Short mmCIF file of C-alpha atoms in Angstrom, two decimals:
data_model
loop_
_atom_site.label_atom_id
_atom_site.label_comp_id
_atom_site.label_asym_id
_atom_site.label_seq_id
_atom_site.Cartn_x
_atom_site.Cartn_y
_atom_site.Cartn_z
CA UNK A 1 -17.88 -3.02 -19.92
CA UNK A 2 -14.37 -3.37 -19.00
CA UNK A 3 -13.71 -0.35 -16.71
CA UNK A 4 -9.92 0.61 -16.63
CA UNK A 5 -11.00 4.56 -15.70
CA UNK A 6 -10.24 4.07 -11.99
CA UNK A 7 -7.92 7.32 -11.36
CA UNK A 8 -10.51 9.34 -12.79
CA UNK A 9 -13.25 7.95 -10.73
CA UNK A 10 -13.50 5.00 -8.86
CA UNK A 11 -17.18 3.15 -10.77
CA UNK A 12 -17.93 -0.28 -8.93
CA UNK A 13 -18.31 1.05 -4.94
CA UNK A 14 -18.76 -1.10 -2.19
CA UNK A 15 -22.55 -2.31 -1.56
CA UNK A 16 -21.75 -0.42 2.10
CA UNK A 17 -21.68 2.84 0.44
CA UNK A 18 -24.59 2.89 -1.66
CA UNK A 19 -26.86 1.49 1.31
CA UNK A 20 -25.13 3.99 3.45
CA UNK A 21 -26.12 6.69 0.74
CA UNK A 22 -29.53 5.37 0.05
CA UNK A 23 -30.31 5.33 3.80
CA UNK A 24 -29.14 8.97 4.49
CA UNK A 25 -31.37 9.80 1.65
CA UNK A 26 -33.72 8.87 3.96
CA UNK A 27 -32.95 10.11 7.06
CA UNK A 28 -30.16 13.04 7.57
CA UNK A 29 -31.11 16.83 8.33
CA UNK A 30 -29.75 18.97 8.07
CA UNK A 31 -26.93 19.22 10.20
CA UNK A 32 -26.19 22.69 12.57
CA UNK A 33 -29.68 23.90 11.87
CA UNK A 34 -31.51 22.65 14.60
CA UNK A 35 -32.13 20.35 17.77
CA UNK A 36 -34.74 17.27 16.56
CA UNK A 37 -33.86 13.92 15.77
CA UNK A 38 -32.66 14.54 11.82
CA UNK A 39 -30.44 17.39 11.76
CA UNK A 40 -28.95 15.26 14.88
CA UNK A 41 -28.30 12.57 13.05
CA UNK A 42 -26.75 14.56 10.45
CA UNK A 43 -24.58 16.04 12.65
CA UNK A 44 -23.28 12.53 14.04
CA UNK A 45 -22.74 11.67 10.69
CA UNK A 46 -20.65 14.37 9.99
CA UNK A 47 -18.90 14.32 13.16
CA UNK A 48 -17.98 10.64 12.78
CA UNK A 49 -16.89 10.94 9.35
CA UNK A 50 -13.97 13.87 10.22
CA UNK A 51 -13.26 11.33 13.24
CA UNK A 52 -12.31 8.37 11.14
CA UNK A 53 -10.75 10.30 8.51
CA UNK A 54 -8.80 11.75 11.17
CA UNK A 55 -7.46 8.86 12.41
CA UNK A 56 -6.74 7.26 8.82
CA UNK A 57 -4.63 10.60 7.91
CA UNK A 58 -3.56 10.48 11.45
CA UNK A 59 -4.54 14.09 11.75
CA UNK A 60 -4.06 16.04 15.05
CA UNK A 61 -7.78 16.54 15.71
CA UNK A 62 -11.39 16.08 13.84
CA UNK A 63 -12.00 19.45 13.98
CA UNK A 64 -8.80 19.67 11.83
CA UNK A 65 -10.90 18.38 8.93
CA UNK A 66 -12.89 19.98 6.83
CA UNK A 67 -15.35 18.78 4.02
CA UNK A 68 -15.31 20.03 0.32
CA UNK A 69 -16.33 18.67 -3.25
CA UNK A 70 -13.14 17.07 -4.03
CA UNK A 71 -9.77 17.63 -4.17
CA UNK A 72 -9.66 20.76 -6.78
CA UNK A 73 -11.95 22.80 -4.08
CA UNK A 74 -9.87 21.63 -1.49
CA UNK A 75 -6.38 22.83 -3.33
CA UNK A 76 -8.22 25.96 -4.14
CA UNK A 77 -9.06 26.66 -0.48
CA UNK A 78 -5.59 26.05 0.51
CA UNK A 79 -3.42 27.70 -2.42
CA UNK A 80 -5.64 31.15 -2.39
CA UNK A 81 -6.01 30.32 1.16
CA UNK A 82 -2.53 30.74 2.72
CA UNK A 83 -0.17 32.29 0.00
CA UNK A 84 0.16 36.13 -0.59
CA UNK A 85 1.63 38.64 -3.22
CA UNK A 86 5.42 38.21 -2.48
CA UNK A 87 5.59 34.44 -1.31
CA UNK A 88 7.79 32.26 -3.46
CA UNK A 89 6.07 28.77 -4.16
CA UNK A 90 7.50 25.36 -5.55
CA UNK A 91 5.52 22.81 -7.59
CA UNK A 92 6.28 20.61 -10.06
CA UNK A 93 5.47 19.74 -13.89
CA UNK A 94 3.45 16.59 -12.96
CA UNK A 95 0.95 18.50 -10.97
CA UNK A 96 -3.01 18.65 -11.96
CA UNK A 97 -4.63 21.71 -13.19
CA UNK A 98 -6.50 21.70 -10.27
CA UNK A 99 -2.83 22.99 -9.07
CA UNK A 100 -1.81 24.69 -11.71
CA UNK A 101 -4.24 26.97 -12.39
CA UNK A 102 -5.57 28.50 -9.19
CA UNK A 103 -0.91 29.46 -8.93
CA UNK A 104 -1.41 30.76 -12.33
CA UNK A 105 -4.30 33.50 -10.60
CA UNK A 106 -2.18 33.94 -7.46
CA UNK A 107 0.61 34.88 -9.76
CA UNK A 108 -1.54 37.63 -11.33
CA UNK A 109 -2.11 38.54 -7.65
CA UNK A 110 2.44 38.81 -7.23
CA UNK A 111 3.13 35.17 -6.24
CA UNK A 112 6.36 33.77 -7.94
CA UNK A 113 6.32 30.36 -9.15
CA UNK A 114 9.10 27.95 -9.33
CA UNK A 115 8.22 24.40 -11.32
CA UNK A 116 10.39 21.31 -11.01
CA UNK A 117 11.18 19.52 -14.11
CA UNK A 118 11.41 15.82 -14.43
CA UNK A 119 13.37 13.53 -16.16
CA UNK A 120 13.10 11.44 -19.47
CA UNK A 121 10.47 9.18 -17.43
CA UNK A 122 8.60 11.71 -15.36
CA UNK A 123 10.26 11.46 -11.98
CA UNK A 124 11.12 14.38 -9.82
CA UNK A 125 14.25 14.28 -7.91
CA UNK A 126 13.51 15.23 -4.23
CA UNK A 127 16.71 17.22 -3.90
CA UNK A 128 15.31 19.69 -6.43
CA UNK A 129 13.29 21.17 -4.05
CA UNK A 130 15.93 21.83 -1.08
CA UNK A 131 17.92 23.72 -4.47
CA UNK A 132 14.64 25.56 -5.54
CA UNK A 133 13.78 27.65 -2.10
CA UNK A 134 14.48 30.98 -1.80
CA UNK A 135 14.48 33.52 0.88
CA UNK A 136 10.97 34.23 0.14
CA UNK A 137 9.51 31.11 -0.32
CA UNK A 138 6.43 30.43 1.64
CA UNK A 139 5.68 26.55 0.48
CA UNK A 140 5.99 23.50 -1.17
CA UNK A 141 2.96 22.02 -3.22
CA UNK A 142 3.16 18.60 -4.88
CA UNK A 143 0.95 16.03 -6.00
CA UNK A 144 2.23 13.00 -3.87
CA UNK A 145 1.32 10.66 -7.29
CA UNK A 146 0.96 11.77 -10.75
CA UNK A 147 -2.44 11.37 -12.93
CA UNK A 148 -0.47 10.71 -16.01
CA UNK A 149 2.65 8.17 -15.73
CA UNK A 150 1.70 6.97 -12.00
CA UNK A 151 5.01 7.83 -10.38
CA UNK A 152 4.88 8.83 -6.82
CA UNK A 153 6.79 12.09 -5.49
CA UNK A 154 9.23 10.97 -2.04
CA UNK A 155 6.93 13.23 0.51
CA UNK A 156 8.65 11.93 3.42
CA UNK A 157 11.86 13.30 1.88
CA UNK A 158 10.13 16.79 0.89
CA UNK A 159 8.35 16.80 3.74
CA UNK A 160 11.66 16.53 5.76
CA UNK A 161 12.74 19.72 3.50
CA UNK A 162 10.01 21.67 3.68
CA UNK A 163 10.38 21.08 7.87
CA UNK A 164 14.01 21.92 8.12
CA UNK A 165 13.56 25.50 6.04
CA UNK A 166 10.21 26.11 8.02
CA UNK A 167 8.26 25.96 4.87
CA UNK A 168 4.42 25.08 4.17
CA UNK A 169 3.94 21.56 2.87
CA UNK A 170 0.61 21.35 1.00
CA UNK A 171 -0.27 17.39 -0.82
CA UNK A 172 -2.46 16.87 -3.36
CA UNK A 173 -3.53 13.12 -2.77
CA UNK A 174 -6.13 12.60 -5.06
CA UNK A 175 -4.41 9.15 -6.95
CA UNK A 176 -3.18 7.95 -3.24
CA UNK A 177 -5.56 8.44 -0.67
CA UNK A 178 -6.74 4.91 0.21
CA UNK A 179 -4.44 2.94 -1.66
CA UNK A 180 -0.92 4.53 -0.46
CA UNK A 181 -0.89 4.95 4.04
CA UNK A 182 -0.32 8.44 4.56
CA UNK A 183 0.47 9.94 8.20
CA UNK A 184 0.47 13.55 7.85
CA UNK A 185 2.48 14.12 11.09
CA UNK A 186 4.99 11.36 10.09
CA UNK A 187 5.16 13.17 6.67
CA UNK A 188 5.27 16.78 8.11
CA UNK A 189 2.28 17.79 5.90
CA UNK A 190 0.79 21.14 6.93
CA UNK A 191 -2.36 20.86 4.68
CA UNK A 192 -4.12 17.71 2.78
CA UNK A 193 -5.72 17.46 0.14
CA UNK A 194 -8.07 14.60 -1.03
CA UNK A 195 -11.19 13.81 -2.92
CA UNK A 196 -13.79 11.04 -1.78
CA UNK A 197 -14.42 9.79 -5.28
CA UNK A 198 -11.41 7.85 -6.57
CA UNK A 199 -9.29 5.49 -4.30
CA UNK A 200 -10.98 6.16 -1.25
CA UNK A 201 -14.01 4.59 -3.11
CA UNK A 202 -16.83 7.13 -1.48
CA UNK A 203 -19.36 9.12 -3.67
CA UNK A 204 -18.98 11.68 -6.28
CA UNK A 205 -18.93 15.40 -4.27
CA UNK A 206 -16.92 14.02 -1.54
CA UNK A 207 -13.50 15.24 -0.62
CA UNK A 208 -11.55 17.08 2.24
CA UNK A 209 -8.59 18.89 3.79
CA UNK A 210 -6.79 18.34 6.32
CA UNK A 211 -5.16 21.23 8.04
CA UNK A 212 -2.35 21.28 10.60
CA UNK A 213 -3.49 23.08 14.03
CA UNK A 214 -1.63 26.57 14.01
CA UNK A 215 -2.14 26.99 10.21
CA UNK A 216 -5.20 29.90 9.34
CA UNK A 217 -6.24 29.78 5.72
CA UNK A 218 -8.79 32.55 4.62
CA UNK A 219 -11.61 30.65 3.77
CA UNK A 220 -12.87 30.30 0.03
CA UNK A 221 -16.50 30.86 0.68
CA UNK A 222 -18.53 32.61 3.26
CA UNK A 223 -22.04 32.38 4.70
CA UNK A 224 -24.73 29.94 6.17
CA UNK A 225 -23.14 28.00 9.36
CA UNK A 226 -25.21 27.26 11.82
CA UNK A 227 -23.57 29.14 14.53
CA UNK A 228 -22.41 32.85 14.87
CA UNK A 229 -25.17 34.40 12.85
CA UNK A 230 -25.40 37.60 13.87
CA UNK A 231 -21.17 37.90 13.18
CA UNK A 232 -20.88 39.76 9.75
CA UNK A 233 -17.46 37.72 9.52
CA UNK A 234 -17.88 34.06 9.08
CA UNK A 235 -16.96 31.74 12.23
CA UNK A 236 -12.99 31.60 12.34
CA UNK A 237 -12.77 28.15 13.97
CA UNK A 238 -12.05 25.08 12.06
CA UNK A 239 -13.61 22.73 10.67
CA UNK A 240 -16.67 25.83 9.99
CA UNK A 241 -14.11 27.76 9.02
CA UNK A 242 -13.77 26.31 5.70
CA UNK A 243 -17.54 24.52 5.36
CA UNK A 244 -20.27 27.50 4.49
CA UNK A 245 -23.22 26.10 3.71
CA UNK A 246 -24.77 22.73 4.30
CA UNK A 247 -22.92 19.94 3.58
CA UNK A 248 -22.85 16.75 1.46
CA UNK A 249 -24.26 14.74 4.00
CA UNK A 250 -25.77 11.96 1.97
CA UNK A 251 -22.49 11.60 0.14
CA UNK A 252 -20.23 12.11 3.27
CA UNK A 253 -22.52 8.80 5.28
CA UNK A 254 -21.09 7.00 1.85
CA UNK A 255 -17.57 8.26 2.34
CA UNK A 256 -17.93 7.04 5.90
CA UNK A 257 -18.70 4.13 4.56
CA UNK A 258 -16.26 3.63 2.31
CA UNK A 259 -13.25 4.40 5.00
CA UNK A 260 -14.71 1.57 7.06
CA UNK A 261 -14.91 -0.87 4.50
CA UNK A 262 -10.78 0.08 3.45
CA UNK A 263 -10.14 -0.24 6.94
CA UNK A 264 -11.60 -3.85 7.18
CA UNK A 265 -9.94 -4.53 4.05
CA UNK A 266 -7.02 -3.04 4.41
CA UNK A 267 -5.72 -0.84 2.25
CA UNK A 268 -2.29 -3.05 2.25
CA UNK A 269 -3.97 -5.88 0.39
CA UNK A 270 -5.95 -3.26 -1.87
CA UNK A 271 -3.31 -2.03 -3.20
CA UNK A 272 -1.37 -5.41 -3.84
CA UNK A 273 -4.17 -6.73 -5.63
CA UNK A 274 -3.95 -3.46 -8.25
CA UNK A 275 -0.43 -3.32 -8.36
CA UNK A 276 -0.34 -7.02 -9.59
CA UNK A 277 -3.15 -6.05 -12.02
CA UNK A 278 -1.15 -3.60 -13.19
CA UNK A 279 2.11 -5.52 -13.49
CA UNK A 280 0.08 -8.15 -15.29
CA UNK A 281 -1.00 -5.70 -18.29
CA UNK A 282 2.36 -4.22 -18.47
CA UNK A 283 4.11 -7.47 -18.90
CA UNK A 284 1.71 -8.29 -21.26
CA UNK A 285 1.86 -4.83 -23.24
CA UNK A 286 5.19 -3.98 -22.81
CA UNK A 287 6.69 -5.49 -25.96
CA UNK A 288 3.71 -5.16 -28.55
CA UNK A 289 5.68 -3.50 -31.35
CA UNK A 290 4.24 0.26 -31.65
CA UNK A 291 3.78 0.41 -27.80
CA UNK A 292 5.70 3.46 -26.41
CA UNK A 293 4.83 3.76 -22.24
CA UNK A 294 5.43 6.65 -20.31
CA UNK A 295 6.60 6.37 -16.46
CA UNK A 296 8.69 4.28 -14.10
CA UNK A 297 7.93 0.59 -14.30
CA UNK A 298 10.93 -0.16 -12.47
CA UNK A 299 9.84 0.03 -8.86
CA UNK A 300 6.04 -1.07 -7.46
CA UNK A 301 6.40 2.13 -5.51
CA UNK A 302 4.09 4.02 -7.85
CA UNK A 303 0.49 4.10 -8.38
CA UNK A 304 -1.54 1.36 -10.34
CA UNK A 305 -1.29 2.95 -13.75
CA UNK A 306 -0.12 2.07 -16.91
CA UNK A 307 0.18 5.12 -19.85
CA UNK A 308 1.14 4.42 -23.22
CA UNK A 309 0.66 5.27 -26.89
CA UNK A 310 0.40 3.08 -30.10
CA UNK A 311 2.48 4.15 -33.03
CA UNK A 312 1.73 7.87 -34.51
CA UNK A 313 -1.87 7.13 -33.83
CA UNK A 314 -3.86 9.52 -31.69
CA UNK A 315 -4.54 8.80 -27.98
CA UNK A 316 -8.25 9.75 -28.68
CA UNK A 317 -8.44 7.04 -31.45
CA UNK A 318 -6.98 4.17 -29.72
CA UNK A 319 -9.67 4.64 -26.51
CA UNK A 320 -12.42 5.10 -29.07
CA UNK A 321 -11.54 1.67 -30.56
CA UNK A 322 -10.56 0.06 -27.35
CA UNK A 323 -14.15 0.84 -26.31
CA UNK A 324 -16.24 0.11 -29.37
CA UNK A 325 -14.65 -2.93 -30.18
CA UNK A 326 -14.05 -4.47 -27.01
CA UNK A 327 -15.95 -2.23 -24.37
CA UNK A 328 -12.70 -1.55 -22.49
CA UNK A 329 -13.36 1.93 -21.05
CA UNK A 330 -9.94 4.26 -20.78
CA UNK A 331 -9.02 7.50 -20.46
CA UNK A 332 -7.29 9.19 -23.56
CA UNK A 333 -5.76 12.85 -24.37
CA UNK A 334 -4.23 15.51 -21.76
CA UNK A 335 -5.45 14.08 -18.09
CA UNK A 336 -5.56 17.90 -17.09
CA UNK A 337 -1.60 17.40 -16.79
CA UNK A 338 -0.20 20.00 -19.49
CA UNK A 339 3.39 20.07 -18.24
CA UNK A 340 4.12 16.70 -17.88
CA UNK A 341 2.34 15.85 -21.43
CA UNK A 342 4.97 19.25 -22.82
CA UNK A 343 7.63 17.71 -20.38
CA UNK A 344 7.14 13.82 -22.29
CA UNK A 345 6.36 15.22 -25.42
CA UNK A 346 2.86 14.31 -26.15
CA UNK A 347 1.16 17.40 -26.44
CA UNK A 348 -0.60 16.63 -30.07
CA UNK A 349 -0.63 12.71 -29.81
CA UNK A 350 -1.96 12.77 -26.11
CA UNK A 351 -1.74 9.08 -24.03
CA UNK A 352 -3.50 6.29 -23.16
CA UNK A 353 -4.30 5.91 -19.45
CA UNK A 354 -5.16 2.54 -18.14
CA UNK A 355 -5.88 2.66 -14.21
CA UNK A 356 -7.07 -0.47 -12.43
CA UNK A 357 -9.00 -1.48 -9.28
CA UNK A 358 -8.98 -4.18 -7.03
CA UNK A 359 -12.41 -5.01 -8.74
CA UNK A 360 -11.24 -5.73 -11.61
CA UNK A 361 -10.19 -9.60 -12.57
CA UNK A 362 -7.48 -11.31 -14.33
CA UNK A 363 -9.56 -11.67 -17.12
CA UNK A 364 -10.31 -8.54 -18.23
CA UNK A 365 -6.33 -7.77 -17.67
CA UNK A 366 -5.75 -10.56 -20.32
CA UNK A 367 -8.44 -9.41 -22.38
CA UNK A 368 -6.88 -5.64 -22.47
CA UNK A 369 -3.83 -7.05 -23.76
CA UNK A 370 -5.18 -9.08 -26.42
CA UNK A 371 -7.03 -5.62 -27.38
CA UNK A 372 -4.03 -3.88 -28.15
CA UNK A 373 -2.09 -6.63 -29.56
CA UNK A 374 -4.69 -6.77 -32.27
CA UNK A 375 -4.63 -3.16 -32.73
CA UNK A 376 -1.00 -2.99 -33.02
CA UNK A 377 -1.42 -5.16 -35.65
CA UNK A 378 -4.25 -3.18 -37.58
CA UNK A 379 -1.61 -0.12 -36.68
CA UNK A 380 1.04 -1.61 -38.92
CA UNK A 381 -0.97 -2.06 -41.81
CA UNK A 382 -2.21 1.28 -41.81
CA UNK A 383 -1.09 3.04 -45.07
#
């Protein structure tokens, strides 16, 4: 199999992470709940995890990081977290539903919601945002890269707006966490959000936010910690503050892991490696007659992504054939971005996402391209 599904999940892993997994199978505790040897070890493993994600964030503090699922917990824990009935909050249309939705409930609950538009191919202009607040706005929530066309979002520049009008910044960095540097004190980002699974190459059930010092968010869930337990309120220090219940371990030694081995990469010549991948297929695609490609393919500042659709056919048809007849794997139909699919006009048809990793070779590129070439050709013969 040709595997081309990278911004869903990343599937070919480091061999660091799955020894690191299979050997905290073996060995981790659990961690809090006790003083011998393997709830110990768990609780090093923990503790160095936060550390290094810490200092590739360039967070304040480890304690300033908590663990989650992924990055739809961790958006949940910060949007019904912080904002209350009254707050004014701006997003944009190329945000996740993992966005979306939990601002739909808070706007049952009296937030107001303000979406950015984009334009013709999916970028949001920065300025937007300084001409969106309002007296009562509380924050600014945007995906840093989209799902769908790849572009990225300028959160230096919002996060220079949000900082001059004293406003939240919240990220969603699920497509750019270990591929894209990001310095959340550089970037004036109050809260983080990130999932293990994708870029950052960990396990499946990994993820995390990052929360400026200063910042309380009510937490999510409530119970077990391992310290406190005769409180009836849950422990209101961070990182417990946000982590009832034990924790991933087995998949957080992987995402430990998995930071090291971007580290001794280097996350500079990761992401070089995709983005010529990806400038390799588009060249190659571009042109095909039927080919319509959504995004901005003039700048390499974007993520490695290319989305497109073929003629009137639908997105779910074109990934079916792509992986029966050539066992390229792809991701059709909505990418849980409604607005931006309303916004580009592909509600019914859907689109085509191709997403690529460093893992993947020149050859399967070139043999993705000679995929759709041939069904662009069955496509015009198609009563």
């Amino acid at each position: 199999m040709i595997y081309l599904d990278n911004a869903a999940t990343a599937l070919k892993r480091p061999d660091c992470v799955k020894t690191a997994v299979a050997e905290a199978l073996c060995s981790l505790g659990n961690a809090g709940r006790g003083a011998h040897e393997a709830t110990l070890h768990a609780s090093r493993n923990l503790y160095s995890t936060r550390k290094k994600l810490n200092q590739f964030f360039n967070g304040e503090s480890p304690s300033q990081i908590a663990f989650t699922m992924n990055a739809t917990e961790s958006l949940n824990i910060a949007i019904k977290g912080i904002l209350n009935p009254g707050d004014h909050v701006i997003t944009t249309v190329s945000e996740h539903n993992s966005v979306l939705r939990p601002l739909y409930q808070m706007e049952e609950k009296g937030i107001e919601i303000t979406i950015l538009p984009c334009d013709p191919k999916g970028r949001i202009a920065s300025q937007d945002f300084a001409k969106a607040i309002r007296k009562n706005t509380r924050a600014i929530i945007c995906a840093h890269g989209s799902n769908l066309t790849g572009n990225l979002i300028d959160i230096k520049a919002v996060g220079q707006i949000a900082h001059s009008h004293n406003l939240l910044f919240i990220v969603d960095a699920s497509q750019t966490a270990g591929i894209i540097p990001i310095d959340v004190q550089d970037l004036k980002i109050h809260v983080l959000c990130f999932t293990g699974h994708k870029s950052l190459l960990g396990p499946q059930g990994t993820g995390g936010i990052y929360v400026k010092q200063g910042i309380n968010i009510r937490p999510l869930k409530t119970g077990g910690s391992g310290i406190q337990t005769y409180e009836k309120n849950h422990p209101p220090q961070m990182p417990t503050a946000l982590e009832a219940g034990t924790q991933n371990g087995h998949g957080i030694a992987g995402l430990h892991a998995a930071i090291t081995y971007l580290q001794d990469t280097g996350i500079h010549n990761i992401r070089q490696q995709e983005l010529k991948l990806m400038r390799r297929f588009h060249q190659g695609i571009k042109d095909i007659p039927g080919i319509k490609l959504y995004g901005d393919y003039d700048t390499d500042n974007r993520c490695p992504i290319v989305t497109l659709n073929l003629a009137d056919w639908d997105s779910s048809l074109v990934s079916d054939q792509l992986f029966t007849k050539y066992h390229i794997a792809t991701r059709p139909g909505a990418h849980c971005a409604p607005l931006m699919h309303q916004a580009l006009g592909t509600v019914e048809q859907g689109a085509v996402r191709f997403s690529f990793s460093h893992y993947n070779t020149e050859e399967e590129i070139d043999t993705a391209i000679q995929a759709m070439k041939q069904l662009a050709e069955e496509s015009s013969i198609q009563p």
